[in-house]
mmCIF file of C-alpha atoms in Angstrom:
data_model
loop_
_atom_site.group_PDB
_atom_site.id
_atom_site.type_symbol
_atom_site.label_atom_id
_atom_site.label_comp_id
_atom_site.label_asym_id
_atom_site.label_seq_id
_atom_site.Cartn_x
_atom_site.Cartn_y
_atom_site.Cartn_z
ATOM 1 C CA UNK A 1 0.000 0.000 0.000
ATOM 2 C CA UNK A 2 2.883 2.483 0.829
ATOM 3 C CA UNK A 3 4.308 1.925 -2.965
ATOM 4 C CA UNK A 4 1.296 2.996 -3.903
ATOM 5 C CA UNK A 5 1.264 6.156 -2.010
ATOM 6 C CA UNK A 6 4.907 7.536 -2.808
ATOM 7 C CA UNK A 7 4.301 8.939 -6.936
ATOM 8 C CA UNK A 8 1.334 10.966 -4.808
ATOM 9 C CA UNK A 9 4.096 12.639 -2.563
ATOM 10 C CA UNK A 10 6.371 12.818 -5.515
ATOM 11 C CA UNK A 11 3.943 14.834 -7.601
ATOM 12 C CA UNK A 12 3.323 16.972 -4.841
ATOM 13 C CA UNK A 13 6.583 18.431 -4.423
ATOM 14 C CA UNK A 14 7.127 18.935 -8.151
ATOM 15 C CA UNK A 15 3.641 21.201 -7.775
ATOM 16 C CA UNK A 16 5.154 23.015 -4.661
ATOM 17 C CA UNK A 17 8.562 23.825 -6.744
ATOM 18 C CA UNK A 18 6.228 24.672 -9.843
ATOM 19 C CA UNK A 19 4.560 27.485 -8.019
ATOM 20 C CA UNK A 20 7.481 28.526 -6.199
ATOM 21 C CA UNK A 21 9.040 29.088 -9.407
ATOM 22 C CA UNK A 22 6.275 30.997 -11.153
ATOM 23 C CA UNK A 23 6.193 33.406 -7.954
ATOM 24 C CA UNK A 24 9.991 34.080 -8.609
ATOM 25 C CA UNK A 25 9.596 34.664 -12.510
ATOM 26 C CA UNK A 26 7.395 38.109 -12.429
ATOM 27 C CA UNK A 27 7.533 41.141 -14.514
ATOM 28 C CA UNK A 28 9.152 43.098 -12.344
ATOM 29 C CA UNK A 29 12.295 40.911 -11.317
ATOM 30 C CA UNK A 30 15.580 41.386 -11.212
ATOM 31 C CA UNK A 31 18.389 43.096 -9.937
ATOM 32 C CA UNK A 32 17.358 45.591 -6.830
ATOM 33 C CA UNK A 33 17.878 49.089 -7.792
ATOM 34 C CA UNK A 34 19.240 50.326 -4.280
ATOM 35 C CA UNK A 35 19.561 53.973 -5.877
ATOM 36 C CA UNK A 36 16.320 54.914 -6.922
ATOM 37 C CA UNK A 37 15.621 58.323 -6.754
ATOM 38 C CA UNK A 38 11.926 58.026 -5.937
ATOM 39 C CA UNK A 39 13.009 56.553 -2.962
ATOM 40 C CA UNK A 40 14.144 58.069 0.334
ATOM 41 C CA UNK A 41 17.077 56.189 1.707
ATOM 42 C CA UNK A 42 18.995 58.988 3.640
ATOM 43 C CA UNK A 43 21.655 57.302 5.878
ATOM 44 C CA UNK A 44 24.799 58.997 7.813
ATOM 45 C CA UNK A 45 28.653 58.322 7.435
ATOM 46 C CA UNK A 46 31.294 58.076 9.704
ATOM 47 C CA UNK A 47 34.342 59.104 10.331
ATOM 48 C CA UNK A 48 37.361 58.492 12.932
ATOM 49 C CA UNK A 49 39.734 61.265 14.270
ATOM 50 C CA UNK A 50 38.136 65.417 14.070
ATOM 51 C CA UNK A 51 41.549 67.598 14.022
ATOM 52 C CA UNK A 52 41.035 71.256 15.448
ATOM 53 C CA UNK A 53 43.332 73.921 13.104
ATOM 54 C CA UNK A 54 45.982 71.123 12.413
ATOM 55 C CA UNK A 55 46.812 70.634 15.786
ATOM 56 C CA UNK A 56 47.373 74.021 17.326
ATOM 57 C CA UNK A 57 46.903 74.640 20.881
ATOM 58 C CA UNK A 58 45.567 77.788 20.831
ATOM 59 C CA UNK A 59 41.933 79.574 18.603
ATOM 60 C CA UNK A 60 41.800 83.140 18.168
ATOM 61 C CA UNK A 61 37.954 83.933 18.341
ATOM 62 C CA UNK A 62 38.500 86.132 15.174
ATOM 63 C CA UNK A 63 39.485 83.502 12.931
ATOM 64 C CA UNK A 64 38.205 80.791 10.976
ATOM 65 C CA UNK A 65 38.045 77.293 12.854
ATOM 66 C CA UNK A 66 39.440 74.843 10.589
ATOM 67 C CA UNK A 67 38.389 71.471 11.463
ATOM 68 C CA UNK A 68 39.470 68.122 9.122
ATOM 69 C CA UNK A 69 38.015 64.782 9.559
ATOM 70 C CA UNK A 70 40.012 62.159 8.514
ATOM 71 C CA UNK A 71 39.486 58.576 7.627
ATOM 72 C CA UNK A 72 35.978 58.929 6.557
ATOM 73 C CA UNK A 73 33.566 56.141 4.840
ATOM 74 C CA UNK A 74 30.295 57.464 3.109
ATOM 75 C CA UNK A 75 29.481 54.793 1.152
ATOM 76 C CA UNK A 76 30.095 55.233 -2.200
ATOM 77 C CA UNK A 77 31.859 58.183 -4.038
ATOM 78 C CA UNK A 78 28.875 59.925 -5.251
ATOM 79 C CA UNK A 79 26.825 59.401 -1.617
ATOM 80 C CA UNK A 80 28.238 62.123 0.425
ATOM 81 C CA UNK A 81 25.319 64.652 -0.384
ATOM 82 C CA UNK A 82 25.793 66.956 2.733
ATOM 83 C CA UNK A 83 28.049 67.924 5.916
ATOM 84 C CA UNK A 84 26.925 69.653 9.100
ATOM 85 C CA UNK A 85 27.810 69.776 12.658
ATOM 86 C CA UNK A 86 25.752 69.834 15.819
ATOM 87 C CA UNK A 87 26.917 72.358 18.262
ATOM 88 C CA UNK A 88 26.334 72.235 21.810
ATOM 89 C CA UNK A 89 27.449 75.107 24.328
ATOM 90 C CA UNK A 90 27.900 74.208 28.449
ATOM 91 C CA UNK A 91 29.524 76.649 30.514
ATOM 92 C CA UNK A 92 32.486 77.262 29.296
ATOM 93 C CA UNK A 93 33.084 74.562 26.753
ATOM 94 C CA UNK A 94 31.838 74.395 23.045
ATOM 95 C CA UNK A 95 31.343 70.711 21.769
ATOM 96 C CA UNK A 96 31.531 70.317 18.155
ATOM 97 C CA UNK A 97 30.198 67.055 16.184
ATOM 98 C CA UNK A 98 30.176 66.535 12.421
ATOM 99 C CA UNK A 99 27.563 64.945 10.713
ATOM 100 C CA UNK A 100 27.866 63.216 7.213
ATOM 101 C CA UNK A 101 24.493 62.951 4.879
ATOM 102 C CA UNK A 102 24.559 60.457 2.708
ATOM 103 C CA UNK A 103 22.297 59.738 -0.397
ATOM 104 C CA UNK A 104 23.116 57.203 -2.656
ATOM 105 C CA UNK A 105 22.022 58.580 -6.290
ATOM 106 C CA UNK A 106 21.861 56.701 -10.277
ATOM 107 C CA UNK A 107 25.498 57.845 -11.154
ATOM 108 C CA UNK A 108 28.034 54.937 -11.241
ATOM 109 C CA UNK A 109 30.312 55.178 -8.487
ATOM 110 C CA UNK A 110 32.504 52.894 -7.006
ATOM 111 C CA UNK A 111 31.712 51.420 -3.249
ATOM 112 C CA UNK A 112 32.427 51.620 -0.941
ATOM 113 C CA UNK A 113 34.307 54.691 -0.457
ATOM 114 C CA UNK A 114 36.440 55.140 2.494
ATOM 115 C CA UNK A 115 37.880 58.957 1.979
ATOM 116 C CA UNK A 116 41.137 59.834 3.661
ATOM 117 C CA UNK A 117 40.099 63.207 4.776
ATOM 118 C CA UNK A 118 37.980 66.276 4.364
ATOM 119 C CA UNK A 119 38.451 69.997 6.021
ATOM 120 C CA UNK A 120 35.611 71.768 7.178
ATOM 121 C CA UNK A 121 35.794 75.682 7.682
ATOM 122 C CA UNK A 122 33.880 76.869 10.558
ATOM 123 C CA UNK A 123 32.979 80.261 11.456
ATOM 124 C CA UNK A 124 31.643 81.607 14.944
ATOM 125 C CA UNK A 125 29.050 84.722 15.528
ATOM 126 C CA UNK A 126 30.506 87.090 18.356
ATOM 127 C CA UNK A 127 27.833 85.944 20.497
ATOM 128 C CA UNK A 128 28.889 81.809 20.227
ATOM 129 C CA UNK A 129 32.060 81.737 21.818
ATOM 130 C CA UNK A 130 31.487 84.420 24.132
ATOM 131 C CA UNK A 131 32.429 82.905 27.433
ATOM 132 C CA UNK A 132 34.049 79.613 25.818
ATOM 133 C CA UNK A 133 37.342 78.879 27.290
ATOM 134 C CA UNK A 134 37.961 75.706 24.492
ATOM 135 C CA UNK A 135 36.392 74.199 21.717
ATOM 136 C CA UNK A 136 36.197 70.050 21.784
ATOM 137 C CA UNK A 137 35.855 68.039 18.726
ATOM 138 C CA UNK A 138 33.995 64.464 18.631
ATOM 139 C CA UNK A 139 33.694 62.133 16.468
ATOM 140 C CA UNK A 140 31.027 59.999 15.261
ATOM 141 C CA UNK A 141 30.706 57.569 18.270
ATOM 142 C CA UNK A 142 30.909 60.740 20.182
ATOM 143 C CA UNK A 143 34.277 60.318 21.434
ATOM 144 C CA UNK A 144 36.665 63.195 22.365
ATOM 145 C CA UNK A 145 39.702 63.343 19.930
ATOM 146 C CA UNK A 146 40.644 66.771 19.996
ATOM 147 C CA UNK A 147 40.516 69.971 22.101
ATOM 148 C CA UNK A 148 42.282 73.843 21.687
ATOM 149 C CA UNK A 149 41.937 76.538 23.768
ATOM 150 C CA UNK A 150 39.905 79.645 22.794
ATOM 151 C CA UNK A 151 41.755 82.788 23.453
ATOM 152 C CA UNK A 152 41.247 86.531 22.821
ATOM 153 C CA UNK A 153 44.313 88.262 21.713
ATOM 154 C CA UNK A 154 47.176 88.314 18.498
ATOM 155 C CA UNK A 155 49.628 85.729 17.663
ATOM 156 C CA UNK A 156 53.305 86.533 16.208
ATOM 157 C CA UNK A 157 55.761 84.718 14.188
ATOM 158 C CA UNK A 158 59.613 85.154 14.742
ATOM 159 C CA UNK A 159 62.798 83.255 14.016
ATOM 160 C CA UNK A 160 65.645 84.128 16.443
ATOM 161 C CA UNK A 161 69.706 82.684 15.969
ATOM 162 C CA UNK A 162 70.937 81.991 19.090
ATOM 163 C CA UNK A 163 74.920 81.225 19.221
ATOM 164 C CA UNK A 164 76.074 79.073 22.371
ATOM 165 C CA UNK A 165 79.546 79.874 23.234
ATOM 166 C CA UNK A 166 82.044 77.017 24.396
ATOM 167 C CA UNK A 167 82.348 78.603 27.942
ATOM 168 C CA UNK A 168 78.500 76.620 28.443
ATOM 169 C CA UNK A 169 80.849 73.384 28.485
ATOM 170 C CA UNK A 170 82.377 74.740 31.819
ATOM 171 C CA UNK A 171 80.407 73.256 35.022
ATOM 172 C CA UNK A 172 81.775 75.614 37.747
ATOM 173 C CA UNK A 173 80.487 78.742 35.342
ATOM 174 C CA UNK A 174 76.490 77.729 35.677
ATOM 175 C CA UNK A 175 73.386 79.173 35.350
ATOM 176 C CA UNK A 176 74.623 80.775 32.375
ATOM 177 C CA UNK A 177 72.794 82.188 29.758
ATOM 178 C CA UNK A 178 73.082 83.782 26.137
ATOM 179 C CA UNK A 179 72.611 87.475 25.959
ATOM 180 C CA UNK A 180 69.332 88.657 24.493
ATOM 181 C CA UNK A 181 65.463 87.159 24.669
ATOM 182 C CA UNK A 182 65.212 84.237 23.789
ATOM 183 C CA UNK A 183 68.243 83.329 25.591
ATOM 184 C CA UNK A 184 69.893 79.619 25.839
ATOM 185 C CA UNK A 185 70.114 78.838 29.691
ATOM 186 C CA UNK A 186 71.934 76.235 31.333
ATOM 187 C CA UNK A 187 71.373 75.456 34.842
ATOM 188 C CA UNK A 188 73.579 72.668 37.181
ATOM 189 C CA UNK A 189 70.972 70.752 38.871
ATOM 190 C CA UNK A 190 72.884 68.347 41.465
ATOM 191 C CA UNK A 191 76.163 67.307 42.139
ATOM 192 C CA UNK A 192 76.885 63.584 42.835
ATOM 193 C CA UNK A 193 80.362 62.998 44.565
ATOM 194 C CA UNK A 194 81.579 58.778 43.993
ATOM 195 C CA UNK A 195 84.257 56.896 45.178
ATOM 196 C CA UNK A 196 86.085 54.273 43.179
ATOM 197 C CA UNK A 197 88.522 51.584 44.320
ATOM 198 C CA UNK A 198 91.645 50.732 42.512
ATOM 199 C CA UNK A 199 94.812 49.052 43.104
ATOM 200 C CA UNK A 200 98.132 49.089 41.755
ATOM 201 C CA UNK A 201 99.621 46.190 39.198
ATOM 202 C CA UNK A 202 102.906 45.779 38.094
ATOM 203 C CA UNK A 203 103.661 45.940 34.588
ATOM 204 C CA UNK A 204 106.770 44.392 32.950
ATOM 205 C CA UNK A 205 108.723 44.970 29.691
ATOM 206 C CA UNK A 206 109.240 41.731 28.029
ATOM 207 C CA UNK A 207 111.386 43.513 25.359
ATOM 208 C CA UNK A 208 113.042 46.640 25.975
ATOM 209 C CA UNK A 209 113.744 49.132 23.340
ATOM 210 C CA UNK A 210 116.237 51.315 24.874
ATOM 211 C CA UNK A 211 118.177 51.440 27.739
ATOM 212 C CA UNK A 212 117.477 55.193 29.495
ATOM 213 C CA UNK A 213 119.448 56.977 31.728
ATOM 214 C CA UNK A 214 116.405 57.285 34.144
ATOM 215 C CA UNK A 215 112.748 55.723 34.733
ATOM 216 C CA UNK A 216 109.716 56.970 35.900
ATOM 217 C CA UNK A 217 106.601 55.310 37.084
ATOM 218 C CA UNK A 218 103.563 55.662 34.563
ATOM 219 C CA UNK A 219 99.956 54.883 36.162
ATOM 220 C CA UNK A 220 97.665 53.681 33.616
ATOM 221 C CA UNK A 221 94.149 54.976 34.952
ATOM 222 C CA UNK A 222 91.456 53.850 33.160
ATOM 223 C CA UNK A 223 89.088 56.189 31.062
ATOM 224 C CA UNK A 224 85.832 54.952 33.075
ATOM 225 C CA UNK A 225 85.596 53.980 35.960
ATOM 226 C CA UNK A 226 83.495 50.937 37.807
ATOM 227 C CA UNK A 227 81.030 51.288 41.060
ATOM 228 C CA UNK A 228 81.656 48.393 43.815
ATOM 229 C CA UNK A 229 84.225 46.856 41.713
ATOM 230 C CA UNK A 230 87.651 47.465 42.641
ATOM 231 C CA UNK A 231 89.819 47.806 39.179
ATOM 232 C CA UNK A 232 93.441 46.573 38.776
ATOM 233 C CA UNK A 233 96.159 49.620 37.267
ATOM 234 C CA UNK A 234 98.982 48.533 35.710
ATOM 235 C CA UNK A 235 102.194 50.261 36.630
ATOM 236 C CA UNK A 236 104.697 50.733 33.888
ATOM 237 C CA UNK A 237 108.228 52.136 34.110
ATOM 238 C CA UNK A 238 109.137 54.927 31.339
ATOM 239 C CA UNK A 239 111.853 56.735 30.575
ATOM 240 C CA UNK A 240 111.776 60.133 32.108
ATOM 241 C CA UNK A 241 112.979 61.481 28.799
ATOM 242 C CA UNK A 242 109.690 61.697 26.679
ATOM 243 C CA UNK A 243 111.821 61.372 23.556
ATOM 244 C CA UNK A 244 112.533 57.853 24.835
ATOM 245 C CA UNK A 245 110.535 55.085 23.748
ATOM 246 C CA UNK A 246 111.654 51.947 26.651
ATOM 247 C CA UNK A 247 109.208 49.444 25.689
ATOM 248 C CA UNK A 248 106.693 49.126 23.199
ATOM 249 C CA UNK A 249 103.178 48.483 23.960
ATOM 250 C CA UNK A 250 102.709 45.201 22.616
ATOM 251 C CA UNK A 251 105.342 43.864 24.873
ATOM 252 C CA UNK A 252 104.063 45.116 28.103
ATOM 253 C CA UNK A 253 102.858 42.088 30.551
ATOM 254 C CA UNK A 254 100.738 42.973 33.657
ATOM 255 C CA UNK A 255 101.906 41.072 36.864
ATOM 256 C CA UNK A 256 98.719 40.177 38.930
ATOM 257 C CA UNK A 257 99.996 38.637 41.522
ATOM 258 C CA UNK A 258 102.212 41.642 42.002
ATOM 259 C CA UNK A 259 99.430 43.949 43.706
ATOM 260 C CA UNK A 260 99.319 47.307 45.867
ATOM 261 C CA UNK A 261 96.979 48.602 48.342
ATOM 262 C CA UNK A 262 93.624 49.630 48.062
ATOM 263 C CA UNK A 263 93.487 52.911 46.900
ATOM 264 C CA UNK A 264 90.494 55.530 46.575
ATOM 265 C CA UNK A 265 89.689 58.024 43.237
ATOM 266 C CA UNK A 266 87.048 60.081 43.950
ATOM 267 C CA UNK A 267 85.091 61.658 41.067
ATOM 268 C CA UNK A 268 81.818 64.111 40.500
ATOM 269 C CA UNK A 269 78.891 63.733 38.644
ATOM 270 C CA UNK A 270 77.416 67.263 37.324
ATOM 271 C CA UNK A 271 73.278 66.898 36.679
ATOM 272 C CA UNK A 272 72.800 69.881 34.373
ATOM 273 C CA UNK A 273 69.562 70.651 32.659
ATOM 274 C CA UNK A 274 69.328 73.078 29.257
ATOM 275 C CA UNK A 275 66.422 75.754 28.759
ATOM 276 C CA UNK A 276 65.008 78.362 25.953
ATOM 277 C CA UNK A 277 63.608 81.083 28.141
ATOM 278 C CA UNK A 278 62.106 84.458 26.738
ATOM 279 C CA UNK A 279 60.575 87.701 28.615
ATOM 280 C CA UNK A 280 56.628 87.952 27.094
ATOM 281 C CA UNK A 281 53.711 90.268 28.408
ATOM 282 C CA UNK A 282 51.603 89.050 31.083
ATOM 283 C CA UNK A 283 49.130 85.871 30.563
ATOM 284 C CA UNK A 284 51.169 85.163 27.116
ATOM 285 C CA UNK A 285 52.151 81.536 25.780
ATOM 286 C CA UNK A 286 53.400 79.833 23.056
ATOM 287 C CA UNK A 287 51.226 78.623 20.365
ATOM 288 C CA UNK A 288 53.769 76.688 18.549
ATOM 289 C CA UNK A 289 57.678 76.441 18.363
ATOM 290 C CA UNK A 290 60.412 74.525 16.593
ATOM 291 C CA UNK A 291 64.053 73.854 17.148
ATOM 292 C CA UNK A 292 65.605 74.647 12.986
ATOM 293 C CA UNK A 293 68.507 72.868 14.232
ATOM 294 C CA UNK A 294 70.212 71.357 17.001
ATOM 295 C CA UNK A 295 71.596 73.677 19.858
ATOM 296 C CA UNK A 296 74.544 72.733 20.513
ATOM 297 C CA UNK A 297 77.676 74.500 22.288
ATOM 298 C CA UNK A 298 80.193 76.127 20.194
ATOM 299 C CA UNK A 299 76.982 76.349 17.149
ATOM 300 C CA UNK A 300 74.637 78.950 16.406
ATOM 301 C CA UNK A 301 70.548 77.090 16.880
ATOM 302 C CA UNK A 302 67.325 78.257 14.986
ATOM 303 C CA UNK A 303 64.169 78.723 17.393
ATOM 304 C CA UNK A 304 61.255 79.399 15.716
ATOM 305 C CA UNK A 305 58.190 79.829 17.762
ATOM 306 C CA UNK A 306 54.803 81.376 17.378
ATOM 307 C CA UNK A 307 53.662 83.944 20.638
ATOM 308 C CA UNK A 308 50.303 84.214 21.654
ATOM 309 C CA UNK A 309 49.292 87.766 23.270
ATOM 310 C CA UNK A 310 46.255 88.708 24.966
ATOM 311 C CA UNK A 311 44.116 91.244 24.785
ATOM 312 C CA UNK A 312 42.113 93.465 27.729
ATOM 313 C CA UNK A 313 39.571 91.445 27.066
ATOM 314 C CA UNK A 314 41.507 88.233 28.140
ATOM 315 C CA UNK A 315 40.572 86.310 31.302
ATOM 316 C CA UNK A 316 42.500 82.920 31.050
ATOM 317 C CA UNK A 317 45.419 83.284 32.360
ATOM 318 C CA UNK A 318 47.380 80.495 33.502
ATOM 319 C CA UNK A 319 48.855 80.063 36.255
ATOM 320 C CA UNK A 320 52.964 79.889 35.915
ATOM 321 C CA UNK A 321 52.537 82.277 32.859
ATOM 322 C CA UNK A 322 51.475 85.335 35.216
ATOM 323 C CA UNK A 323 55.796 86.325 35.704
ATOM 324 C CA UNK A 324 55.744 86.971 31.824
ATOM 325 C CA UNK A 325 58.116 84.464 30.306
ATOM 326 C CA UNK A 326 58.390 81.036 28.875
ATOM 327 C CA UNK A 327 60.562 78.114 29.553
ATOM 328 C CA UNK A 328 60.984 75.156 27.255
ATOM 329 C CA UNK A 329 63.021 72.203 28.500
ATOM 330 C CA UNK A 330 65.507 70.800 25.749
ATOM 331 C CA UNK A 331 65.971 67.662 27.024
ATOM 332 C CA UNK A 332 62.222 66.989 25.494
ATOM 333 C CA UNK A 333 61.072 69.918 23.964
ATOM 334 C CA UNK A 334 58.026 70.487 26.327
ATOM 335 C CA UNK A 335 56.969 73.970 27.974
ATOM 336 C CA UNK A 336 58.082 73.805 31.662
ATOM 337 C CA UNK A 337 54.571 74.892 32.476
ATOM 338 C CA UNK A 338 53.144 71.193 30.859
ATOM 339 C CA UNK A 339 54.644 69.049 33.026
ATOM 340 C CA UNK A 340 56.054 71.262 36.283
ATOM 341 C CA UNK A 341 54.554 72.393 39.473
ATOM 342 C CA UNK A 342 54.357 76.478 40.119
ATOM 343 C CA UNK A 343 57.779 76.038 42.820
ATOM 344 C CA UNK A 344 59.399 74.321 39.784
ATOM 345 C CA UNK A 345 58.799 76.886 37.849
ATOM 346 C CA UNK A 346 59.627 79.727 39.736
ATOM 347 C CA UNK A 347 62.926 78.387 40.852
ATOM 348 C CA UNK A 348 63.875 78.076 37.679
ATOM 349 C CA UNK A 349 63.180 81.749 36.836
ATOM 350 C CA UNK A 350 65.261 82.556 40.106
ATOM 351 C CA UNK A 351 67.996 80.722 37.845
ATOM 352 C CA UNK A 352 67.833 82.809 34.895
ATOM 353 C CA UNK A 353 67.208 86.010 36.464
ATOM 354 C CA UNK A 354 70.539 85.357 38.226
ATOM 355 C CA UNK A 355 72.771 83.844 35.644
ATOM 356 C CA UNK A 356 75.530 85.634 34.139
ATOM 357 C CA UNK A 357 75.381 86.694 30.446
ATOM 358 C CA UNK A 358 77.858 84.318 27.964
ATOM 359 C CA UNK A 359 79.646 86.416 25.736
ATOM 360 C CA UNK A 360 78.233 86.518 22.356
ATOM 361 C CA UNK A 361 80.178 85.326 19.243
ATOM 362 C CA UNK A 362 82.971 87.611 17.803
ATOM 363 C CA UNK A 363 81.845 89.622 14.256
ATOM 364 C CA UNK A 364 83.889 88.933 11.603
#
């Protein structure tokens, strides 16, 4: 009976598969057209890292805010239709967030498209930043990337050659400084007194050159010396005539089992520290700044550096700028005023208010 049954099942499915394949065969099949233009299919973009004015610290409120978004993706090339920016204002900080419209249209266009960057140009009413002490940047996840400070005020850009005369090579002659504004200052931070352990070692000739009429002793200290390890110094005869050669080196043979006392050589280690410091009006900073080449004693260095100045108007004034200079630490090119505390800061203008003035290099 069940043989019987099966071509009923059989016939069945071949129906079921007939219809399904008349429903997929209709007039209007085919490819889905995703890009219509009867249809609305607004979506939004993202992007990864907002950059305020290529990375300066500082916005005048005067000028433009530049603002470039970079590693974008809107879809296709042809889908970015629109970018805007939701602002948001609270207390004293102004939040800025880009927005990217997208609308994918009929032209061809390759996707997707992931842009490397775009620059947005910004510009505030009187009214906007009035009270804003910084502008933050987010991007689409709303993540801070980027912030700059909004001052009130003029910025100037100068170049100054400062010459660093050998006498800065001299330890007992610190602080010193160059002559003028900016001026190179060097500053002795710590002294470290050591004591190293050394003993005598006789050293014989196994060939000698010339017979002299007299001999001297010759210590060979070493160049560097070793902490809590006490070094061996061989202890050659010469010939007290320095026109005399008695032995040459390559026949010298150290004795070790001839040995002296313990001795002691005591040494000093001098901590110095290296600074650009420049006299600026009150509440003042740096913007930006740049070593053209590498200061160095004995050389003339390139400073380049880009001065911020405040105006009446001006209320932010921090807090180890209020003396009216700058300090920028060589050792790492950072503004003393990033990383220091305000009794850092002052000592070290107690240093350069004191040093003596290098003398400046002769004219030719």
């Amino acid at each position: 009976m069940r043989l019987k049954m099966l071509p009923a099942f059989v016939l069945l499915a071949l129906l079921w598969a007939l219809a399904a394949l008349v429903a997929c065969t209709q007039s209007e099949d085919g490819p889905l057209e995703v890009s219509r233009e009867n249809i609305d299919f607004d979506r939004m973009g993202y992007f990864l890292y907002p950059l305020l004015d290529s990375g300066k610290s500082i916005h005048l409120v005067q000028d433009t805010l530049y603002l470039r978004l970079d590693s974008m993706w809107t879809y296709s090339n042809c889908s970015l239709q629109k970018i805007s920016y939701d602002r948001v204002k609270e207390d004293s900080t102004y939040y800025i967030k880009p927005l990217l419209h997208l609308r994918p249209s009929q032209e061809d266009c390759p996707a997707p498209y992931y842009r490397p960057s775009y620059t947005l140009k910004i510009v505030f009413g009187e009214s906007e930043l009035e009270g804003v002490s910084r502008i933050i940047a987010k991007n689409t996840n709303d993540s801070v990337f980027d912030t700059i400070a909004v001052r009130r005020g003029s910025m100037s850009l100068d170049t100054f050659d400062i010459y660093i005369d050998s006498i800065f090579a001299l330890k007992d002659s610190l602080p010193l400084r160059t002559k003028g504004s900016p001026s190179y200052l060097r500053v002795l931070d710590s002294i470290t007194p050591l004591e190293f352990y050394w003993r005598p070692m006789k050293s014989k000739c196994k060939m000698k050159i010339t017979d002299c009429d007299s001999l001297v002793a010759d210590t060979l200290f070493p160049t560097q010396w070793k902490l809590n390890d006490t070094l061996l110094v061989p202890v050659r005869q010469v010939c007290a005539d320095e026109d005399d050669v008695y032995c040459m080196s390559s026949y010298w043979e150290n004795d070790s089992s001839s040995l002296g006392d313990v001795h002691i050589h005591r040494d000093t280690v001098w901590h110095t520290s290296s600074y650009l410091v420049e006299s600026v009006p009150a509440c003042a900073t740096y913007d930006r700044y740049s070593f053209g080449e590498a200061m160095q004693v004995g050389y003339t260095g390139t400073f380049v550096r880009e001065l911020f100045s405040p105006d009446e108007s001006e209320t932010s004034c921090g807090p180890l700028t209020r003396d009216g200079w700058m300090a920028i630490r060589m050792s790492d090119s950072t503004k003393v005023i990033d990383n220091d505390s305000l009794v850092v800061a002052e000592r070290l203008y107690k240093e350069w208010k004191k040093a003596k003035v290098a003398p400046s290099k002769a004219k030719k």
